[in-house]
PDB file of C-alpha atoms in Angstrom:
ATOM      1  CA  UNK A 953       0.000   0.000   0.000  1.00  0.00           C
ATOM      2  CA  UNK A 954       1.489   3.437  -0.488  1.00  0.00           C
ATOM      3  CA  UNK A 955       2.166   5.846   1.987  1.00  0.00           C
ATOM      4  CA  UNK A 956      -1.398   8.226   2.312  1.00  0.00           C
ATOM      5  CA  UNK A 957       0.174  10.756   4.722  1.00  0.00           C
ATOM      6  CA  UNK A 958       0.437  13.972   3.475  1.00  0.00           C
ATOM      7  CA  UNK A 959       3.447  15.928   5.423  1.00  0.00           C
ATOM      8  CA  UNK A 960       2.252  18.693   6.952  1.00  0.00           C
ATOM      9  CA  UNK A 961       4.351  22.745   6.164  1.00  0.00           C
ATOM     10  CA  UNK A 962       7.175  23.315   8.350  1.00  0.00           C
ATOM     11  CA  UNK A 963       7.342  26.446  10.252  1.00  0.00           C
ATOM     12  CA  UNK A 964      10.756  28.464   9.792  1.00  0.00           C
ATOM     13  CA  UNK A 965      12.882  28.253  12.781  1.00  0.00           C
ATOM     14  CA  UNK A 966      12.715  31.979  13.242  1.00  0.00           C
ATOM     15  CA  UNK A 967       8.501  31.696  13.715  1.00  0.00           C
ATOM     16  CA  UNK A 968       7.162  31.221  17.513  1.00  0.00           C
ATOM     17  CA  UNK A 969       3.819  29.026  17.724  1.00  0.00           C
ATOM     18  CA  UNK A 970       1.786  32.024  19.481  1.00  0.00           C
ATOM     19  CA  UNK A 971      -1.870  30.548  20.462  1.00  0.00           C
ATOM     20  CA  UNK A 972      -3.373  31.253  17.270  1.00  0.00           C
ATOM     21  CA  UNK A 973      -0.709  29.653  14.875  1.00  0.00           C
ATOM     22  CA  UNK A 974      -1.425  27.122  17.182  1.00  0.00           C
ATOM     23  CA  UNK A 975      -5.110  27.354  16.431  1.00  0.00           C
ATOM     24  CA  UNK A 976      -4.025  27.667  12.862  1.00  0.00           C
ATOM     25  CA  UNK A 977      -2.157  24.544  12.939  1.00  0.00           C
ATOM     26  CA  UNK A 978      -4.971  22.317  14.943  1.00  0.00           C
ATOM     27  CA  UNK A 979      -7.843  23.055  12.483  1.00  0.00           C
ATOM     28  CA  UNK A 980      -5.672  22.086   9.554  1.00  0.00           C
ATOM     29  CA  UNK A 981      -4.589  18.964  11.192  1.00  0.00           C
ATOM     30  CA  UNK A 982      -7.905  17.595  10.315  1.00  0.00           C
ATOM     31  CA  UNK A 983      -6.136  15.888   7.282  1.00  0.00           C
ATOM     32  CA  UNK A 984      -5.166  13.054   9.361  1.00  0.00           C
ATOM     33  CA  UNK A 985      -9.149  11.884   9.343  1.00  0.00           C
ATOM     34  CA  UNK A 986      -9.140  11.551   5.709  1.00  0.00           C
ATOM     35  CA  UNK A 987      -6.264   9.747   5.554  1.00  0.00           C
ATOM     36  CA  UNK A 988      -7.833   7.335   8.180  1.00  0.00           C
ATOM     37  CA  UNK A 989     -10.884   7.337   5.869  1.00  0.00           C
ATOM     38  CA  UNK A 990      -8.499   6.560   2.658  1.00  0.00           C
ATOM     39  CA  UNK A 991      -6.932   3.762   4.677  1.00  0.00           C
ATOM     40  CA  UNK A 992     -10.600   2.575   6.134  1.00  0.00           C
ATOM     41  CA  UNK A 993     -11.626   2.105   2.785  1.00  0.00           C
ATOM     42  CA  UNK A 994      -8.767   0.268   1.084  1.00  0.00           C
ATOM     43  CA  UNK A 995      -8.569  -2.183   3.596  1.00  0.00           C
ATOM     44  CA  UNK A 996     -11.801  -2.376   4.251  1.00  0.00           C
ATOM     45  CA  UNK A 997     -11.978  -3.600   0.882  1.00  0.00           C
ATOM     46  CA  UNK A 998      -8.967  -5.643   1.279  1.00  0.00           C
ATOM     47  CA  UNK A 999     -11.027  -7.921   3.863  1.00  0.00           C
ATOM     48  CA  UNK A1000     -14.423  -8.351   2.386  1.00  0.00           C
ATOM     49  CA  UNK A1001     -12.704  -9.804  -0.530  1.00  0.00           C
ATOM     50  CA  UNK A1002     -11.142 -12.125   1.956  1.00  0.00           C
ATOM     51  CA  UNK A1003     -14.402 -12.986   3.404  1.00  0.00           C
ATOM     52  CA  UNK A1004     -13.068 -11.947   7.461  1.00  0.00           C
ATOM     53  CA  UNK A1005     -16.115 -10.168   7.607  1.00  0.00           C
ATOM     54  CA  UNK A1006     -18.590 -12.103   6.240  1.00  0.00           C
ATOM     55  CA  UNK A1007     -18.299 -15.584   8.244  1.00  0.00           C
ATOM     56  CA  UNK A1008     -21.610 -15.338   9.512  1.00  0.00           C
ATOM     57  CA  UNK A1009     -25.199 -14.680   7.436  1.00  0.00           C
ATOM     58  CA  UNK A1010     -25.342 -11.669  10.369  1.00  0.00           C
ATOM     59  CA  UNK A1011     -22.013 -10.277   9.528  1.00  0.00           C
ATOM     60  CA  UNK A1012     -22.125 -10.580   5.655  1.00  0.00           C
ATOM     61  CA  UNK A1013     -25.704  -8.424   6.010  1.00  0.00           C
ATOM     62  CA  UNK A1014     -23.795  -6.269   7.964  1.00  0.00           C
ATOM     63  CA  UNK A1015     -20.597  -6.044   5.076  1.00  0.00           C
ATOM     64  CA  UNK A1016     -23.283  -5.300   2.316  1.00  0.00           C
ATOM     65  CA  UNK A1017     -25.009  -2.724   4.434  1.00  0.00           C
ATOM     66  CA  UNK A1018     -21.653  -1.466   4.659  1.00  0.00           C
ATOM     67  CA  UNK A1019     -20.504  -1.498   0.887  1.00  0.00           C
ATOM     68  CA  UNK A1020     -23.304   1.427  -0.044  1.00  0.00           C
ATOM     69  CA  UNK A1021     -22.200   3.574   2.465  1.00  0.00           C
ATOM     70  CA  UNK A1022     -18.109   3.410   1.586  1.00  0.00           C
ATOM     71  CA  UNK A1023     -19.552   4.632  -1.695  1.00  0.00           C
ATOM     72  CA  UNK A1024     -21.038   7.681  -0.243  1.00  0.00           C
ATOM     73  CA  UNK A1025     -18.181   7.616   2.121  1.00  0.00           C
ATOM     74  CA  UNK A1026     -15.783   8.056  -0.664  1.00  0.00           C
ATOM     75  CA  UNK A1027     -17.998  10.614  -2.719  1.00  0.00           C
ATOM     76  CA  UNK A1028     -17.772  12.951  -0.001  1.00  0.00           C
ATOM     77  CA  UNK A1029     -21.622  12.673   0.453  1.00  0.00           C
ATOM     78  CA  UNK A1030     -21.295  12.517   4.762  1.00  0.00           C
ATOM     79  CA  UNK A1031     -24.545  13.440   5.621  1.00  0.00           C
ATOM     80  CA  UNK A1032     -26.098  10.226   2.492  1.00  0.00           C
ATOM     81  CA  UNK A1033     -23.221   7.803   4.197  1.00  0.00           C
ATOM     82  CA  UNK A1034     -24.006   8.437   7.957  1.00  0.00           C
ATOM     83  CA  UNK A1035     -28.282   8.807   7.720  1.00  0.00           C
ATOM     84  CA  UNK A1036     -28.744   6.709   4.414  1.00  0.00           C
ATOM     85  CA  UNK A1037     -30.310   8.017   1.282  1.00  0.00           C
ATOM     86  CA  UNK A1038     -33.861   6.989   1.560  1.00  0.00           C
ATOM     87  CA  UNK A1039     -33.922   4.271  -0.833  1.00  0.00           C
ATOM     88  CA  UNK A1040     -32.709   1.407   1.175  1.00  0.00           C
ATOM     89  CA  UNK A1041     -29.494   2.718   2.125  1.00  0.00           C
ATOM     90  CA  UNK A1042     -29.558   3.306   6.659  1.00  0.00           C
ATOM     91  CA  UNK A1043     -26.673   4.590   7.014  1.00  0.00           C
ATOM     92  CA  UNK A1044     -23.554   4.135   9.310  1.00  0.00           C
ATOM     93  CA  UNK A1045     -25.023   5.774  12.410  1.00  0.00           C
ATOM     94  CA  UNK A1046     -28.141   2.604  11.959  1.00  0.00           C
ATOM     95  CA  UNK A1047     -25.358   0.013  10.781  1.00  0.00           C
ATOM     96  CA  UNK A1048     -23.650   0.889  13.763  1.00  0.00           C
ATOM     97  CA  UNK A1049     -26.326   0.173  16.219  1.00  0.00           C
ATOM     98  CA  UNK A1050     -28.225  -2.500  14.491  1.00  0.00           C
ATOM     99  CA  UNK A1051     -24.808  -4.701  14.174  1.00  0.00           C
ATOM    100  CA  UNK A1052     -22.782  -3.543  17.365  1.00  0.00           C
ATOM    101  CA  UNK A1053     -22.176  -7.458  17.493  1.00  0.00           C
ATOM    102  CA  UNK A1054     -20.008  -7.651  14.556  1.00  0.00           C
ATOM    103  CA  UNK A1055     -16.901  -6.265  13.136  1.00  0.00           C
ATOM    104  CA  UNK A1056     -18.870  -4.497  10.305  1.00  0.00           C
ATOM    105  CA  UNK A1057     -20.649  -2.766  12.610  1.00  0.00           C
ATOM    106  CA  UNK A1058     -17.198  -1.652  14.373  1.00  0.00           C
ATOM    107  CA  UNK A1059     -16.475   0.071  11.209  1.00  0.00           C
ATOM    108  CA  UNK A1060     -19.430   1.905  11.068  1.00  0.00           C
ATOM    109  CA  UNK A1061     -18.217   3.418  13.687  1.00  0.00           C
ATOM    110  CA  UNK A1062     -15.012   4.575  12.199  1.00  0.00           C
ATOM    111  CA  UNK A1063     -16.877   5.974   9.492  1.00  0.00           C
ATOM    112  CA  UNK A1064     -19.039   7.634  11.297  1.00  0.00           C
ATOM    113  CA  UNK A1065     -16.587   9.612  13.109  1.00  0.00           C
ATOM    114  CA  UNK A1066     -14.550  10.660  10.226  1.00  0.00           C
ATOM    115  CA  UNK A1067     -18.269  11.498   8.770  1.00  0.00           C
ATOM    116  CA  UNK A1068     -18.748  13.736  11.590  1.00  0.00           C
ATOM    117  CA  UNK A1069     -15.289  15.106  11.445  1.00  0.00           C
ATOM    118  CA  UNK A1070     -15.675  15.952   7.517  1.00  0.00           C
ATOM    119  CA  UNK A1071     -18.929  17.878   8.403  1.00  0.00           C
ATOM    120  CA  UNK A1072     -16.795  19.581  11.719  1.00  0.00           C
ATOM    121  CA  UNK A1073     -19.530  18.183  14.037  1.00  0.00           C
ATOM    122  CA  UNK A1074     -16.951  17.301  16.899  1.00  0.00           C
ATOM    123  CA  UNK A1075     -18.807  16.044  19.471  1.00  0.00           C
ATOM    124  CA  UNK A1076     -20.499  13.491  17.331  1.00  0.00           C
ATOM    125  CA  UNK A1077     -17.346  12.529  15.679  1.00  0.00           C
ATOM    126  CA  UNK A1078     -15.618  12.318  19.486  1.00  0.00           C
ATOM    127  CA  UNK A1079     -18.773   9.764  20.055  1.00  0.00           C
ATOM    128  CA  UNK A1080     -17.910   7.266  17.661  1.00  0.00           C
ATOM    129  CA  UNK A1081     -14.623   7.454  17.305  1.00  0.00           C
ATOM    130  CA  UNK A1082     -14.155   6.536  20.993  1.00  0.00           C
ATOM    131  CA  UNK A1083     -16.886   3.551  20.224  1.00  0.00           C
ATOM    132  CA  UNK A1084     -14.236   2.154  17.634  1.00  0.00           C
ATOM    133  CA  UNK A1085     -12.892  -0.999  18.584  1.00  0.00           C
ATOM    134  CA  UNK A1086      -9.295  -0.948  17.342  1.00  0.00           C
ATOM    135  CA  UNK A1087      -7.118  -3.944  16.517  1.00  0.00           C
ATOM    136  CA  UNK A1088      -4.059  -5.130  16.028  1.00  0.00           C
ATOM    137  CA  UNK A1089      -3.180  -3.570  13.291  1.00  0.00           C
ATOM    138  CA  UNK A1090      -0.267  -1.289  11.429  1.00  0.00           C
ATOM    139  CA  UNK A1091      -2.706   1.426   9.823  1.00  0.00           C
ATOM    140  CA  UNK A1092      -5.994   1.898  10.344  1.00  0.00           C
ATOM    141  CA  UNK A1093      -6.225   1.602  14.387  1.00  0.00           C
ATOM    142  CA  UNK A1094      -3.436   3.691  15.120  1.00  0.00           C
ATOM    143  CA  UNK A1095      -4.701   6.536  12.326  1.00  0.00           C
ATOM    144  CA  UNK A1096      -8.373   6.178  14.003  1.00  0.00           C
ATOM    145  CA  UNK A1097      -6.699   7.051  17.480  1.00  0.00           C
ATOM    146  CA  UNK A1098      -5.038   9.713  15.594  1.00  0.00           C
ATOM    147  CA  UNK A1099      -8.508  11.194  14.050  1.00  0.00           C
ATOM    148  CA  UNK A1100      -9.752  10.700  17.831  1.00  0.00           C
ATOM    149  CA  UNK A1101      -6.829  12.896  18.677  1.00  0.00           C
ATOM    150  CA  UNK A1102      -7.683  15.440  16.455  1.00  0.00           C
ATOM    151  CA  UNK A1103     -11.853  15.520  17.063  1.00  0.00           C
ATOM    152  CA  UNK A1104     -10.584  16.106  20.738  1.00  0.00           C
ATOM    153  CA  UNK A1105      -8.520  19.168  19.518  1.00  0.00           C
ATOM    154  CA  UNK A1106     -11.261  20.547  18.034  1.00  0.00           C
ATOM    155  CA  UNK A1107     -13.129  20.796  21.258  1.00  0.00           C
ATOM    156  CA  UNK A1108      -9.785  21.897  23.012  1.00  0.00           C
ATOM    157  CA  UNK A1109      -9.454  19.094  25.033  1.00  0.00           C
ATOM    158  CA  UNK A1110      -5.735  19.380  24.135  1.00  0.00           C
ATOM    159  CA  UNK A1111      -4.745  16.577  26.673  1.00  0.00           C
ATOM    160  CA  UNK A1112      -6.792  14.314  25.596  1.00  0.00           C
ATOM    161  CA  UNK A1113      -5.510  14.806  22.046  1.00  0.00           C
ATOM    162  CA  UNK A1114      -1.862  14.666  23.209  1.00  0.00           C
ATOM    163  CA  UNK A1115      -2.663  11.232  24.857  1.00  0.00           C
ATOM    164  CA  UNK A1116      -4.472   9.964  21.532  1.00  0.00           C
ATOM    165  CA  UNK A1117      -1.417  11.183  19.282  1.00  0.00           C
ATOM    166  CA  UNK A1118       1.365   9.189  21.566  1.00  0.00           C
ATOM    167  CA  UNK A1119      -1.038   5.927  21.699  1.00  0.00           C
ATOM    168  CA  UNK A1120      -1.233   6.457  18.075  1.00  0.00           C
ATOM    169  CA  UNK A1121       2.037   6.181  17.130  1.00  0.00           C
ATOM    170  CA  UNK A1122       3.005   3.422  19.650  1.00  0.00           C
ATOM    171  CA  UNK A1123       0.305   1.448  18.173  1.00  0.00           C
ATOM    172  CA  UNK A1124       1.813   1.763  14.616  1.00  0.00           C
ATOM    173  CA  UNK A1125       5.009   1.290  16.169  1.00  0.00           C
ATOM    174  CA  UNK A1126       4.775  -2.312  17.777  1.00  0.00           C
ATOM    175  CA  UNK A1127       3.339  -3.581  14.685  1.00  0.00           C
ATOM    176  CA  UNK A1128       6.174  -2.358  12.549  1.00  0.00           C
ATOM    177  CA  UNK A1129       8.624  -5.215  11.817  1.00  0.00           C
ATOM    178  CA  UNK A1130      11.612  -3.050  13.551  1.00  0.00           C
ATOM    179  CA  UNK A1131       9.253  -1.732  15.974  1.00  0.00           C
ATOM    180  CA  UNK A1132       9.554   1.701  13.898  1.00  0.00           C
ATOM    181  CA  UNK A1133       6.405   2.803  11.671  1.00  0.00           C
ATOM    182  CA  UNK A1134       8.640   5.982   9.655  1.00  0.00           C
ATOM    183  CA  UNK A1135       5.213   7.154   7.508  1.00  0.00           C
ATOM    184  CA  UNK A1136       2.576   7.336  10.855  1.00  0.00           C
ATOM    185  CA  UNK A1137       4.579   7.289  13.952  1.00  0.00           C
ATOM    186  CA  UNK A1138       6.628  11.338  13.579  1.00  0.00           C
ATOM    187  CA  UNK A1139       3.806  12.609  11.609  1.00  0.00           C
ATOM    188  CA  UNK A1140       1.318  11.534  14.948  1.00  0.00           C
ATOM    189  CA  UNK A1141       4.218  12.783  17.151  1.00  0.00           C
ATOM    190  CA  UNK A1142       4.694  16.222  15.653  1.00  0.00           C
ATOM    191  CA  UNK A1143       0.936  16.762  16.345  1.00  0.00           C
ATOM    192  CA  UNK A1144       1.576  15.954  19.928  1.00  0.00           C
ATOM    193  CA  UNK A1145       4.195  18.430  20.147  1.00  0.00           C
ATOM    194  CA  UNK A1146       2.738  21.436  18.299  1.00  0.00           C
ATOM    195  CA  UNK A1147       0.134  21.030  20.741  1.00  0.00           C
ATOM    196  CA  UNK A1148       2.541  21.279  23.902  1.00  0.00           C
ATOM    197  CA  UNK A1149       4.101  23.588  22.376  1.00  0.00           C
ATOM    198  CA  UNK A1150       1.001  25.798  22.051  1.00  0.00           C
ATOM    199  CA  UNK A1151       0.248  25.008  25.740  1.00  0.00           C
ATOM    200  CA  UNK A1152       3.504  25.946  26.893  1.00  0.00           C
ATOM    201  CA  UNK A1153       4.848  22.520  27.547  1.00  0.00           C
ATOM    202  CA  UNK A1154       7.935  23.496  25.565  1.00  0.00           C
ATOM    203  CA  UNK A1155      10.567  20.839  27.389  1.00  0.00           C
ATOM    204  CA  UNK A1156       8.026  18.291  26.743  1.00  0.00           C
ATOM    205  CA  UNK A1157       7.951  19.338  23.122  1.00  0.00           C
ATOM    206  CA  UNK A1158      11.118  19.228  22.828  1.00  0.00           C
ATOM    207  CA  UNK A1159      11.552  15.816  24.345  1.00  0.00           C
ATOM    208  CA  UNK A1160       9.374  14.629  21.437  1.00  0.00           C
ATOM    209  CA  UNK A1161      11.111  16.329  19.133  1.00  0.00           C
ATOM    210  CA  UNK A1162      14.127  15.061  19.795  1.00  0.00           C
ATOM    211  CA  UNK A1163      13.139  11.282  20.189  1.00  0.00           C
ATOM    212  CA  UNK A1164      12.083  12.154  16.295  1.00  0.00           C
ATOM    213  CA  UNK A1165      15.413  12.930  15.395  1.00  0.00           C
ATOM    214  CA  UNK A1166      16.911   9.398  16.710  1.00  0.00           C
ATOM    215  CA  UNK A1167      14.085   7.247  16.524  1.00  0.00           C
ATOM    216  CA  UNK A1168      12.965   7.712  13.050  1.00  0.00           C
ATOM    217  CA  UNK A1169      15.928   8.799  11.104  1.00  0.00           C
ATOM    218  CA  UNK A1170      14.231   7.617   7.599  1.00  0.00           C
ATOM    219  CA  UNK A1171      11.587   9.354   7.676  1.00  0.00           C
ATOM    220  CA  UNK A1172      10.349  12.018   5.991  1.00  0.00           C
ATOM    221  CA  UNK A1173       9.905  14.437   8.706  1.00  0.00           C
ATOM    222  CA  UNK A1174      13.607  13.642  10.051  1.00  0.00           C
ATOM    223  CA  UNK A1175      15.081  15.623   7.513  1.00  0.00           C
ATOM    224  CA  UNK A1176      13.127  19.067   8.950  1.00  0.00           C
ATOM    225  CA  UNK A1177      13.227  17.826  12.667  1.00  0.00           C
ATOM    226  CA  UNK A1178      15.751  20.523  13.189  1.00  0.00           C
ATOM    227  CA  UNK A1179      13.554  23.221  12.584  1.00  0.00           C
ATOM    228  CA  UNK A1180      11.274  22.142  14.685  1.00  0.00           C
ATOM    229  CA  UNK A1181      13.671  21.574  17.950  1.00  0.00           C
ATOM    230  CA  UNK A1182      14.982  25.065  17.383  1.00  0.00           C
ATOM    231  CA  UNK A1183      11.939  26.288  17.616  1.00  0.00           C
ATOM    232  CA  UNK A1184      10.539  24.514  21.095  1.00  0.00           C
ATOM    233  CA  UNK A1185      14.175  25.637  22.354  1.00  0.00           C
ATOM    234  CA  UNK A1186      13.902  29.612  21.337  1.00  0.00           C
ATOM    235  CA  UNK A1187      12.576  31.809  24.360  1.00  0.00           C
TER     236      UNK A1187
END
């Protein structure tokens, strides 16, 4: 699968995160729940086709409910995909109750969230997102916790979001084969650490920053972590 993260704009050195840049920087971190949604619906379709979903006559119901809505889902048609369209379709928010029992209805979840998020109805989107049973898996639990991370930013429950950033990018982490996941794991830290930053936290930043630098030395964001640690060290 190729990489879906888009890497965020890197701050000069010389530029202090005040509160609003801050602000700034939250609201467009929203990305992350699209990616989620791009990954939610590639391997989504990844295991239908292998039938994981659909051992059951309840949870292959559940799948086809499912399938209509991804289409919506993928259209950008949020409110269609989470309320239905009227024409058979019920929509994630009635998938998700009707088949809490099975893993379709997990994902309903997930999509309902990032729904939510697309339409910047946080609270909703805080709702199901925390009702998301994640897995054991390398990509989509660990960017779900991430879109979690950033619903909870919205709302300015910035420690919250902190917490849901560092889960997120141990989770990708342990199911790396080196234990080192260089497309999710910075990009979820750098979000943690704009938001200390913005709070103040600045040796805590920094501490982030810095693991960055040794931790994930192929990664993309490695190459700018400089600018960043200048920045959380600059009085």
């Amino acid at each position: 699968m190729a990489n879906p993260i888009e890497k965020n704009g890197t701050p000069s050195a010389e530029e202090l995160l005040t509160k609003r840049e801050a602000s700034f920087l939250k609201y467009k971190n929203v990305i992350i729940s699209v990616v989620a949604a791009i990954i939610v619906i590639i391997a989504g379709t990844i295991l239908y086709n292998k039938n994981k979903y659909v051992a059951e006559p309840r949870q292959e119901e559940a799948s086809t409910a499912l399938a209509k809505g991804q289409e919506y889902f993928a259209n950008q048609q949020y409110d269609k995909a989470l309320n239905g369209d009227g024409t058979g379709y019920t929509g994630f928010v009635k998938i998700a109750s009707d088949y809490s029992s099975t893993d379709a209805g997990n994902l309903a979840n997930l999509y309902a969230g990032l729904c939510y998020a697309n339409l910047n109805k946080w609270k909703e989107a805080v709702q199901y997102l925390e009702d998301y049973s994640t897995a054991g898996d390398m990509m989509i639990s660990p960017a779900a916790v991430s879109a979690l991370g950033d619903a909870y930013a919205h709302l300015n429950e910035l420690d919250k979001a902190v917490d849901c950033f560092k889960k997120a990018a141990k989770m990708a982490d342990s199911e790396a084969d080196d234990k080192t996941n260089n497309s999710l794991s910075p990009t979820f830290l750098i979000k943690a650490a704009e938001i200390l930053e913005s709070q103040n936290k600045k040796e805590e930043a920094l501490d982030i920053y810095n693991d960055i630098k040794k931790k994930y030395v192929n990664s993309a964001v490695s190459q700018e972590i400089d600018k960043y640690i200048e920045r959380a060290t600059t009085k």
